[in-house]
PDB file of C-alpha atoms in Angstrom:
ATOM      1  CA  UNK A 148      -4.446  15.546  16.567  1.00  0.00           C
ATOM      2  CA  UNK A 149      -2.704  12.869  14.562  1.00  0.00           C
ATOM      3  CA  UNK A 150       0.240  11.102  16.134  1.00  0.00           C
ATOM      4  CA  UNK A 151       2.667   8.266  15.472  1.00  0.00           C
ATOM      5  CA  UNK A 152       4.381   6.213  18.152  1.00  0.00           C
ATOM      6  CA  UNK A 153       7.432   4.126  17.395  1.00  0.00           C
ATOM      7  CA  UNK A 154       9.405   1.796  19.586  1.00  0.00           C
ATOM      8  CA  UNK A 155      12.451   3.377  21.140  1.00  0.00           C
ATOM      9  CA  UNK A 156      15.834   2.416  19.864  1.00  0.00           C
ATOM     10  CA  UNK A 157      18.485   1.663  19.202  1.00  0.00           C
ATOM     11  CA  UNK A 158      17.638  -1.794  17.998  1.00  0.00           C
ATOM     12  CA  UNK A 159      20.810  -3.860  17.788  1.00  0.00           C
ATOM     13  CA  UNK A 160      20.798  -7.113  15.824  1.00  0.00           C
ATOM     14  CA  UNK A 161      23.205  -9.574  14.328  1.00  0.00           C
ATOM     15  CA  UNK A 162      23.265 -10.046  10.585  1.00  0.00           C
ATOM     16  CA  UNK A 163      20.500 -12.377   9.324  1.00  0.00           C
ATOM     17  CA  UNK A 164      18.342 -11.807  12.408  1.00  0.00           C
ATOM     18  CA  UNK A 165      14.624 -11.065  12.164  1.00  0.00           C
ATOM     19  CA  UNK A 166      13.612  -7.435  12.522  1.00  0.00           C
ATOM     20  CA  UNK A 167      10.432  -5.901  13.886  1.00  0.00           C
ATOM     21  CA  UNK A 168      10.023  -2.200  14.537  1.00  0.00           C
ATOM     22  CA  UNK A 169       6.659  -1.395  16.056  1.00  0.00           C
ATOM     23  CA  UNK A 170       4.581   1.561  14.947  1.00  0.00           C
ATOM     24  CA  UNK A 171       1.126   2.578  16.090  1.00  0.00           C
ATOM     25  CA  UNK A 172      -0.865   5.630  15.147  1.00  0.00           C
ATOM     26  CA  UNK A 173      -3.853   7.761  16.002  1.00  0.00           C
ATOM     27  CA  UNK A 174      -5.607   9.695  13.300  1.00  0.00           C
ATOM     28  CA  UNK A 175      -8.992  10.940  12.269  1.00  0.00           C
ATOM     29  CA  UNK A 176     -10.220   9.606   8.988  1.00  0.00           C
ATOM     30  CA  UNK A 177      -8.283   7.165   6.880  1.00  0.00           C
ATOM     31  CA  UNK A 178      -4.596   7.971   6.751  1.00  0.00           C
ATOM     32  CA  UNK A 179      -1.956   6.634   4.437  1.00  0.00           C
ATOM     33  CA  UNK A 180       0.986   5.075   6.224  1.00  0.00           C
ATOM     34  CA  UNK A 181       4.659   5.186   5.360  1.00  0.00           C
ATOM     35  CA  UNK A 182       8.041   3.934   6.428  1.00  0.00           C
ATOM     36  CA  UNK A 183      11.022   6.106   5.575  1.00  0.00           C
ATOM     37  CA  UNK A 184      14.684   5.209   5.984  1.00  0.00           C
ATOM     38  CA  UNK A 185      17.492   7.666   6.684  1.00  0.00           C
ATOM     39  CA  UNK A 186      21.082   6.555   6.218  1.00  0.00           C
ATOM     40  CA  UNK A 187      23.782   8.503   8.079  1.00  0.00           C
ATOM     41  CA  UNK A 188      24.200  12.027   6.742  1.00  0.00           C
ATOM     42  CA  UNK A 189      21.447  11.653   4.176  1.00  0.00           C
ATOM     43  CA  UNK A 190      17.836  12.707   3.702  1.00  0.00           C
ATOM     44  CA  UNK A 191      14.778  10.513   3.940  1.00  0.00           C
ATOM     45  CA  UNK A 192      13.991   7.826   1.416  1.00  0.00           C
ATOM     46  CA  UNK A 193      10.572   6.269   1.119  1.00  0.00           C
ATOM     47  CA  UNK A 194      10.910   2.600   1.989  1.00  0.00           C
ATOM     48  CA  UNK A 195       7.314   1.468   1.620  1.00  0.00           C
ATOM     49  CA  UNK A 196       3.760   2.651   1.991  1.00  0.00           C
ATOM     50  CA  UNK A 197       0.172   1.490   2.356  1.00  0.00           C
ATOM     51  CA  UNK A 198      -2.854   3.593   1.579  1.00  0.00           C
ATOM     52  CA  UNK A 199      -5.730   1.542   2.944  1.00  0.00           C
ATOM     53  CA  UNK A 200      -6.549  -1.052   5.545  1.00  0.00           C
ATOM     54  CA  UNK A 201      -5.063  -4.524   5.024  1.00  0.00           C
ATOM     55  CA  UNK A 202      -2.686  -3.250   2.342  1.00  0.00           C
ATOM     56  CA  UNK A 203       0.838  -4.624   2.624  1.00  0.00           C
ATOM     57  CA  UNK A 204       3.708  -2.427   1.568  1.00  0.00           C
ATOM     58  CA  UNK A 205       6.969  -4.122   0.669  1.00  0.00           C
ATOM     59  CA  UNK A 206      10.380  -3.150  -0.637  1.00  0.00           C
ATOM     60  CA  UNK A 207      13.934  -4.521  -0.381  1.00  0.00           C
ATOM     61  CA  UNK A 208      12.783  -7.396   1.817  1.00  0.00           C
ATOM     62  CA  UNK A 209      10.965  -5.093   4.249  1.00  0.00           C
ATOM     63  CA  UNK A 210       7.229  -5.433   4.789  1.00  0.00           C
ATOM     64  CA  UNK A 211       4.518  -3.670   6.757  1.00  0.00           C
ATOM     65  CA  UNK A 212       0.774  -4.319   6.870  1.00  0.00           C
ATOM     66  CA  UNK A 213      -1.803  -1.595   7.508  1.00  0.00           C
ATOM     67  CA  UNK A 214      -3.847  -2.916  10.445  1.00  0.00           C
ATOM     68  CA  UNK A 215      -6.829  -0.676  11.079  1.00  0.00           C
ATOM     69  CA  UNK A 216      -8.173  -2.763  13.949  1.00  0.00           C
ATOM     70  CA  UNK A 217      -4.949  -2.345  15.923  1.00  0.00           C
ATOM     71  CA  UNK A 218      -3.974   1.010  14.356  1.00  0.00           C
ATOM     72  CA  UNK A 219      -0.552  -0.405  13.617  1.00  0.00           C
ATOM     73  CA  UNK A 220       1.962  -0.529  10.794  1.00  0.00           C
ATOM     74  CA  UNK A 221       4.856  -2.604  12.100  1.00  0.00           C
ATOM     75  CA  UNK A 222       7.970  -2.912   9.955  1.00  0.00           C
ATOM     76  CA  UNK A 223       9.469  -6.382   9.483  1.00  0.00           C
ATOM     77  CA  UNK A 224      12.357  -7.997   7.663  1.00  0.00           C
ATOM     78  CA  UNK A 225      13.193 -11.648   7.773  1.00  0.00           C
ATOM     79  CA  UNK A 226      16.980 -11.358   7.541  1.00  0.00           C
ATOM     80  CA  UNK A 227      18.724  -8.041   8.109  1.00  0.00           C
ATOM     81  CA  UNK A 228      22.057  -7.047   6.642  1.00  0.00           C
ATOM     82  CA  UNK A 229      24.751  -4.700   7.887  1.00  0.00           C
ATOM     83  CA  UNK A 230      23.730  -2.309   5.108  1.00  0.00           C
ATOM     84  CA  UNK A 231      20.260  -1.981   6.693  1.00  0.00           C
ATOM     85  CA  UNK A 232      21.789  -0.017   9.560  1.00  0.00           C
ATOM     86  CA  UNK A 233      19.942   3.307   9.500  1.00  0.00           C
ATOM     87  CA  UNK A 234      17.186   5.262  11.216  1.00  0.00           C
ATOM     88  CA  UNK A 235      13.635   4.243  10.321  1.00  0.00           C
ATOM     89  CA  UNK A 236      10.705   6.647  10.563  1.00  0.00           C
ATOM     90  CA  UNK A 237       7.066   5.682  10.588  1.00  0.00           C
ATOM     91  CA  UNK A 238       4.731   8.373   9.293  1.00  0.00           C
ATOM     92  CA  UNK A 239       1.129   9.015   8.392  1.00  0.00           C
ATOM     93  CA  UNK A 240      -0.520  11.397   5.995  1.00  0.00           C
ATOM     94  CA  UNK A 241      -4.197  12.269   6.113  1.00  0.00           C
ATOM     95  CA  UNK A 242      -6.570  14.687   4.485  1.00  0.00           C
ATOM     96  CA  UNK A 243      -7.458  16.162   7.877  1.00  0.00           C
ATOM     97  CA  UNK A 244      -3.855  17.257   8.205  1.00  0.00           C
ATOM     98  CA  UNK A 245      -3.691  18.564   4.654  1.00  0.00           C
ATOM     99  CA  UNK A 246      -1.534  15.547   3.816  1.00  0.00           C
ATOM    100  CA  UNK A 247       1.402  16.961   5.756  1.00  0.00           C
ATOM    101  CA  UNK A 248       3.183  13.938   7.229  1.00  0.00           C
ATOM    102  CA  UNK A 249       3.185  13.272  10.932  1.00  0.00           C
ATOM    103  CA  UNK A 250       6.415  11.463  11.827  1.00  0.00           C
ATOM    104  CA  UNK A 251       7.325   9.153  14.629  1.00  0.00           C
ATOM    105  CA  UNK A 252      10.514   9.829  16.558  1.00  0.00           C
ATOM    106  CA  UNK A 253      12.550   7.393  14.511  1.00  0.00           C
ATOM    107  CA  UNK A 254      14.148   4.091  15.479  1.00  0.00           C
ATOM    108  CA  UNK A 255      17.843   3.526  15.002  1.00  0.00           C
ATOM    109  CA  UNK A 256      18.786   0.061  13.730  1.00  0.00           C
ATOM    110  CA  UNK A 257      22.328  -1.198  14.164  1.00  0.00           C
ATOM    111  CA  UNK A 258      23.225  -4.487  12.498  1.00  0.00           C
ATOM    112  CA  UNK A 259      26.482  -6.205  13.453  1.00  0.00           C
ATOM    113  CA  UNK A 260      28.316  -8.668  11.193  1.00  0.00           C
TER     114      UNK A 260
ATOM    115  CA  UNK B 235      10.011   7.888  -8.310  1.00  0.00           C
ATOM    116  CA  UNK B 236      10.065  11.652  -8.231  1.00  0.00           C
ATOM    117  CA  UNK B 237      13.390  13.330  -7.499  1.00  0.00           C
ATOM    118  CA  UNK B 238      14.040  16.313  -5.282  1.00  0.00           C
ATOM    119  CA  UNK B 239      17.473  17.886  -5.039  1.00  0.00           C
ATOM    120  CA  UNK B 240      18.975  20.259  -2.507  1.00  0.00           C
ATOM    121  CA  UNK B 241      21.956  22.529  -2.822  1.00  0.00           C
ATOM    122  CA  UNK B 242      24.359  22.803  -1.175  1.00  0.00           C
ATOM    123  CA  UNK B 243      24.651  19.484   0.618  1.00  0.00           C
ATOM    124  CA  UNK B 244      26.947  21.034   3.227  1.00  0.00           C
ATOM    125  CA  UNK B 245      27.707  24.626   4.089  1.00  0.00           C
ATOM    126  CA  UNK B 246      29.819  26.288   6.732  1.00  0.00           C
ATOM    127  CA  UNK B 247      29.296  29.964   7.397  1.00  0.00           C
ATOM    128  CA  UNK B 248      30.368  32.539   9.919  1.00  0.00           C
ATOM    129  CA  UNK B 249      28.085  33.869  12.573  1.00  0.00           C
ATOM    130  CA  UNK B 250      26.106  36.885  11.354  1.00  0.00           C
ATOM    131  CA  UNK B 251      26.112  35.949   7.694  1.00  0.00           C
ATOM    132  CA  UNK B 252      23.178  34.657   5.648  1.00  0.00           C
ATOM    133  CA  UNK B 253      22.934  31.322   3.880  1.00  0.00           C
ATOM    134  CA  UNK B 254      20.597  30.262   1.095  1.00  0.00           C
ATOM    135  CA  UNK B 255      19.538  26.657   0.557  1.00  0.00           C
ATOM    136  CA  UNK B 256      17.816  25.609  -2.656  1.00  0.00           C
ATOM    137  CA  UNK B 257      15.268  22.851  -3.093  1.00  0.00           C
ATOM    138  CA  UNK B 258      14.338  21.714  -6.589  1.00  0.00           C
ATOM    139  CA  UNK B 259      11.834  19.210  -7.913  1.00  0.00           C
ATOM    140  CA  UNK B 260      13.572  17.717 -10.933  1.00  0.00           C
ATOM    141  CA  UNK B 261      10.882  15.826 -12.779  1.00  0.00           C
ATOM    142  CA  UNK B 262       7.596  17.275 -11.608  1.00  0.00           C
ATOM    143  CA  UNK B 263       6.065  20.618 -10.777  1.00  0.00           C
ATOM    144  CA  UNK B 264       5.550  21.140  -7.074  1.00  0.00           C
ATOM    145  CA  UNK B 265       2.934  23.678  -6.058  1.00  0.00           C
ATOM    146  CA  UNK B 266       3.762  22.941  -2.441  1.00  0.00           C
ATOM    147  CA  UNK B 267       7.126  22.361  -0.817  1.00  0.00           C
ATOM    148  CA  UNK B 268       8.000  21.869   2.822  1.00  0.00           C
ATOM    149  CA  UNK B 269      11.004  22.738   4.931  1.00  0.00           C
ATOM    150  CA  UNK B 270      12.044  20.627   7.894  1.00  0.00           C
ATOM    151  CA  UNK B 271      14.760  20.887  10.469  1.00  0.00           C
ATOM    152  CA  UNK B 272      16.291  17.855  12.091  1.00  0.00           C
ATOM    153  CA  UNK B 273      18.307  17.960  15.285  1.00  0.00           C
ATOM    154  CA  UNK B 274      20.817  15.201  16.040  1.00  0.00           C
ATOM    155  CA  UNK B 275      19.122  11.881  16.786  1.00  0.00           C
ATOM    156  CA  UNK B 276      15.714  13.523  16.542  1.00  0.00           C
ATOM    157  CA  UNK B 277      12.760  13.391  14.224  1.00  0.00           C
ATOM    158  CA  UNK B 278      11.935  15.988  11.607  1.00  0.00           C
ATOM    159  CA  UNK B 279      10.411  19.251  12.722  1.00  0.00           C
ATOM    160  CA  UNK B 280       8.234  20.993  10.146  1.00  0.00           C
ATOM    161  CA  UNK B 281       9.301  24.614   9.837  1.00  0.00           C
ATOM    162  CA  UNK B 282       7.078  25.927   7.089  1.00  0.00           C
ATOM    163  CA  UNK B 283       4.946  25.134   4.100  1.00  0.00           C
ATOM    164  CA  UNK B 284       5.950  26.904   0.926  1.00  0.00           C
ATOM    165  CA  UNK B 285       3.320  27.566  -1.724  1.00  0.00           C
ATOM    166  CA  UNK B 286       4.260  28.681  -5.203  1.00  0.00           C
ATOM    167  CA  UNK B 287       3.446  32.328  -5.760  1.00  0.00           C
ATOM    168  CA  UNK B 288       2.312  33.068  -2.232  1.00  0.00           C
ATOM    169  CA  UNK B 289       3.701  33.584   1.236  1.00  0.00           C
ATOM    170  CA  UNK B 290       4.935  30.639   3.201  1.00  0.00           C
ATOM    171  CA  UNK B 291       2.992  29.336   6.177  1.00  0.00           C
ATOM    172  CA  UNK B 292       5.233  29.020   9.216  1.00  0.00           C
ATOM    173  CA  UNK B 293       4.772  26.629  12.085  1.00  0.00           C
ATOM    174  CA  UNK B 294       4.401  27.993  15.567  1.00  0.00           C
ATOM    175  CA  UNK B 295       7.699  29.036  17.074  1.00  0.00           C
ATOM    176  CA  UNK B 296       9.540  29.422  13.768  1.00  0.00           C
ATOM    177  CA  UNK B 297      10.781  32.970  13.153  1.00  0.00           C
ATOM    178  CA  UNK B 298       9.685  33.983   9.676  1.00  0.00           C
ATOM    179  CA  UNK B 299      12.101  36.923   9.586  1.00  0.00           C
ATOM    180  CA  UNK B 300      14.989  34.617  10.335  1.00  0.00           C
ATOM    181  CA  UNK B 301      14.054  31.799   8.014  1.00  0.00           C
ATOM    182  CA  UNK B 302      13.017  33.415   4.750  1.00  0.00           C
ATOM    183  CA  UNK B 303      11.252  31.152   2.310  1.00  0.00           C
ATOM    184  CA  UNK B 304      10.656  31.921  -1.329  1.00  0.00           C
ATOM    185  CA  UNK B 305       8.834  29.672  -3.770  1.00  0.00           C
ATOM    186  CA  UNK B 306       9.186  31.633  -6.968  1.00  0.00           C
ATOM    187  CA  UNK B 307       8.590  28.820  -9.429  1.00  0.00           C
ATOM    188  CA  UNK B 308       6.930  25.439  -9.585  1.00  0.00           C
ATOM    189  CA  UNK B 309      10.263  23.673  -9.296  1.00  0.00           C
ATOM    190  CA  UNK B 310      12.242  25.815  -6.855  1.00  0.00           C
ATOM    191  CA  UNK B 311      11.908  26.856  -3.246  1.00  0.00           C
ATOM    192  CA  UNK B 312      14.654  28.557  -1.270  1.00  0.00           C
ATOM    193  CA  UNK B 313      15.287  28.829   2.447  1.00  0.00           C
ATOM    194  CA  UNK B 314      17.518  31.676   3.574  1.00  0.00           C
ATOM    195  CA  UNK B 315      18.844  31.603   7.104  1.00  0.00           C
ATOM    196  CA  UNK B 316      19.499  35.255   7.913  1.00  0.00           C
ATOM    197  CA  UNK B 317      22.065  36.468  10.414  1.00  0.00           C
ATOM    198  CA  UNK B 318      22.949  32.909  11.241  1.00  0.00           C
ATOM    199  CA  UNK B 319      24.087  31.928  14.718  1.00  0.00           C
ATOM    200  CA  UNK B 320      25.671  28.710  15.975  1.00  0.00           C
ATOM    201  CA  UNK B 321      22.313  27.532  17.325  1.00  0.00           C
ATOM    202  CA  UNK B 322      21.013  27.540  13.740  1.00  0.00           C
ATOM    203  CA  UNK B 323      23.451  24.746  12.928  1.00  0.00           C
ATOM    204  CA  UNK B 324      21.329  21.797  11.928  1.00  0.00           C
ATOM    205  CA  UNK B 325      20.287  19.457   9.141  1.00  0.00           C
ATOM    206  CA  UNK B 326      17.676  21.070   6.906  1.00  0.00           C
ATOM    207  CA  UNK B 327      15.522  18.887   4.685  1.00  0.00           C
ATOM    208  CA  UNK B 328      13.016  19.937   2.067  1.00  0.00           C
ATOM    209  CA  UNK B 329      10.248  17.929   0.505  1.00  0.00           C
ATOM    210  CA  UNK B 330       7.937  18.498  -2.413  1.00  0.00           C
ATOM    211  CA  UNK B 331       4.433  17.399  -3.177  1.00  0.00           C
ATOM    212  CA  UNK B 332       3.330  16.328  -6.622  1.00  0.00           C
ATOM    213  CA  UNK B 333      -0.139  17.855  -7.123  1.00  0.00           C
ATOM    214  CA  UNK B 334      -1.158  14.651  -8.927  1.00  0.00           C
ATOM    215  CA  UNK B 335      -0.429  12.639  -5.766  1.00  0.00           C
ATOM    216  CA  UNK B 336      -1.228  14.667  -2.673  1.00  0.00           C
ATOM    217  CA  UNK B 337      -0.769  11.781  -0.287  1.00  0.00           C
ATOM    218  CA  UNK B 338       2.974  11.430  -0.761  1.00  0.00           C
ATOM    219  CA  UNK B 339       5.936  13.761  -0.353  1.00  0.00           C
ATOM    220  CA  UNK B 340       9.333  13.413  -1.953  1.00  0.00           C
ATOM    221  CA  UNK B 341      12.300  14.364   0.177  1.00  0.00           C
ATOM    222  CA  UNK B 342      15.535  16.025  -0.736  1.00  0.00           C
ATOM    223  CA  UNK B 343      18.888  14.687   0.505  1.00  0.00           C
ATOM    224  CA  UNK B 344      19.253  17.411   3.114  1.00  0.00           C
ATOM    225  CA  UNK B 345      21.684  20.260   3.782  1.00  0.00           C
ATOM    226  CA  UNK B 346      24.058  20.250   6.725  1.00  0.00           C
ATOM    227  CA  UNK B 347      24.509  23.817   7.980  1.00  0.00           C
ATOM    228  CA  UNK B 348      27.311  24.618  10.392  1.00  0.00           C
ATOM    229  CA  UNK B 349      27.593  28.139  11.760  1.00  0.00           C
ATOM    230  CA  UNK B 350      30.926  28.980  13.344  1.00  0.00           C
TER     231      UNK B 350
END
């Protein structure tokens, strides 16, 4: 079945550091890929998405590129802020799974001033 | 983007009582809604898929008599935790699918349930 693997956290960075959170996937067909962010005590917010190979999703300084050859969708940000501290979930959605998202385990990001 | 609300955001109830959580799509009609449960520091666990006008489809291991789901209209699904026990304490999140965009789901802000 479909699966998503994320790097284990927590990831601890200083403000203005470069962020990478790795995400790889296995899926039949051609999934759409997503990054969601969850701030403490809140639900999930869509951060960015990509629906086909080589697409780049971007939002709020975060970027991720859909790499079919490496089955990856790594999340990056050039300069993190304290307010970026949250849990980040990588997910995929595919027709074979009736478009019900498959989530990774989540990666906690802690940014220190 | 599309907005999904949940009510209440937090609820505390006594063991043995029932609690109802509402999930509403505010600016689109959702033929399908989903209910998730999230344990501390864990990912989301899909509990059930709620289809408007029909019975919900429960994931394996989820007790349908304990977690009653009703999707009576295109903008409202409810989850009722019956005879709640402390182990039911959790963060419950709903999501809704816009039939015009099957690929994406829109998530509610979640409901924190504490059973004492």
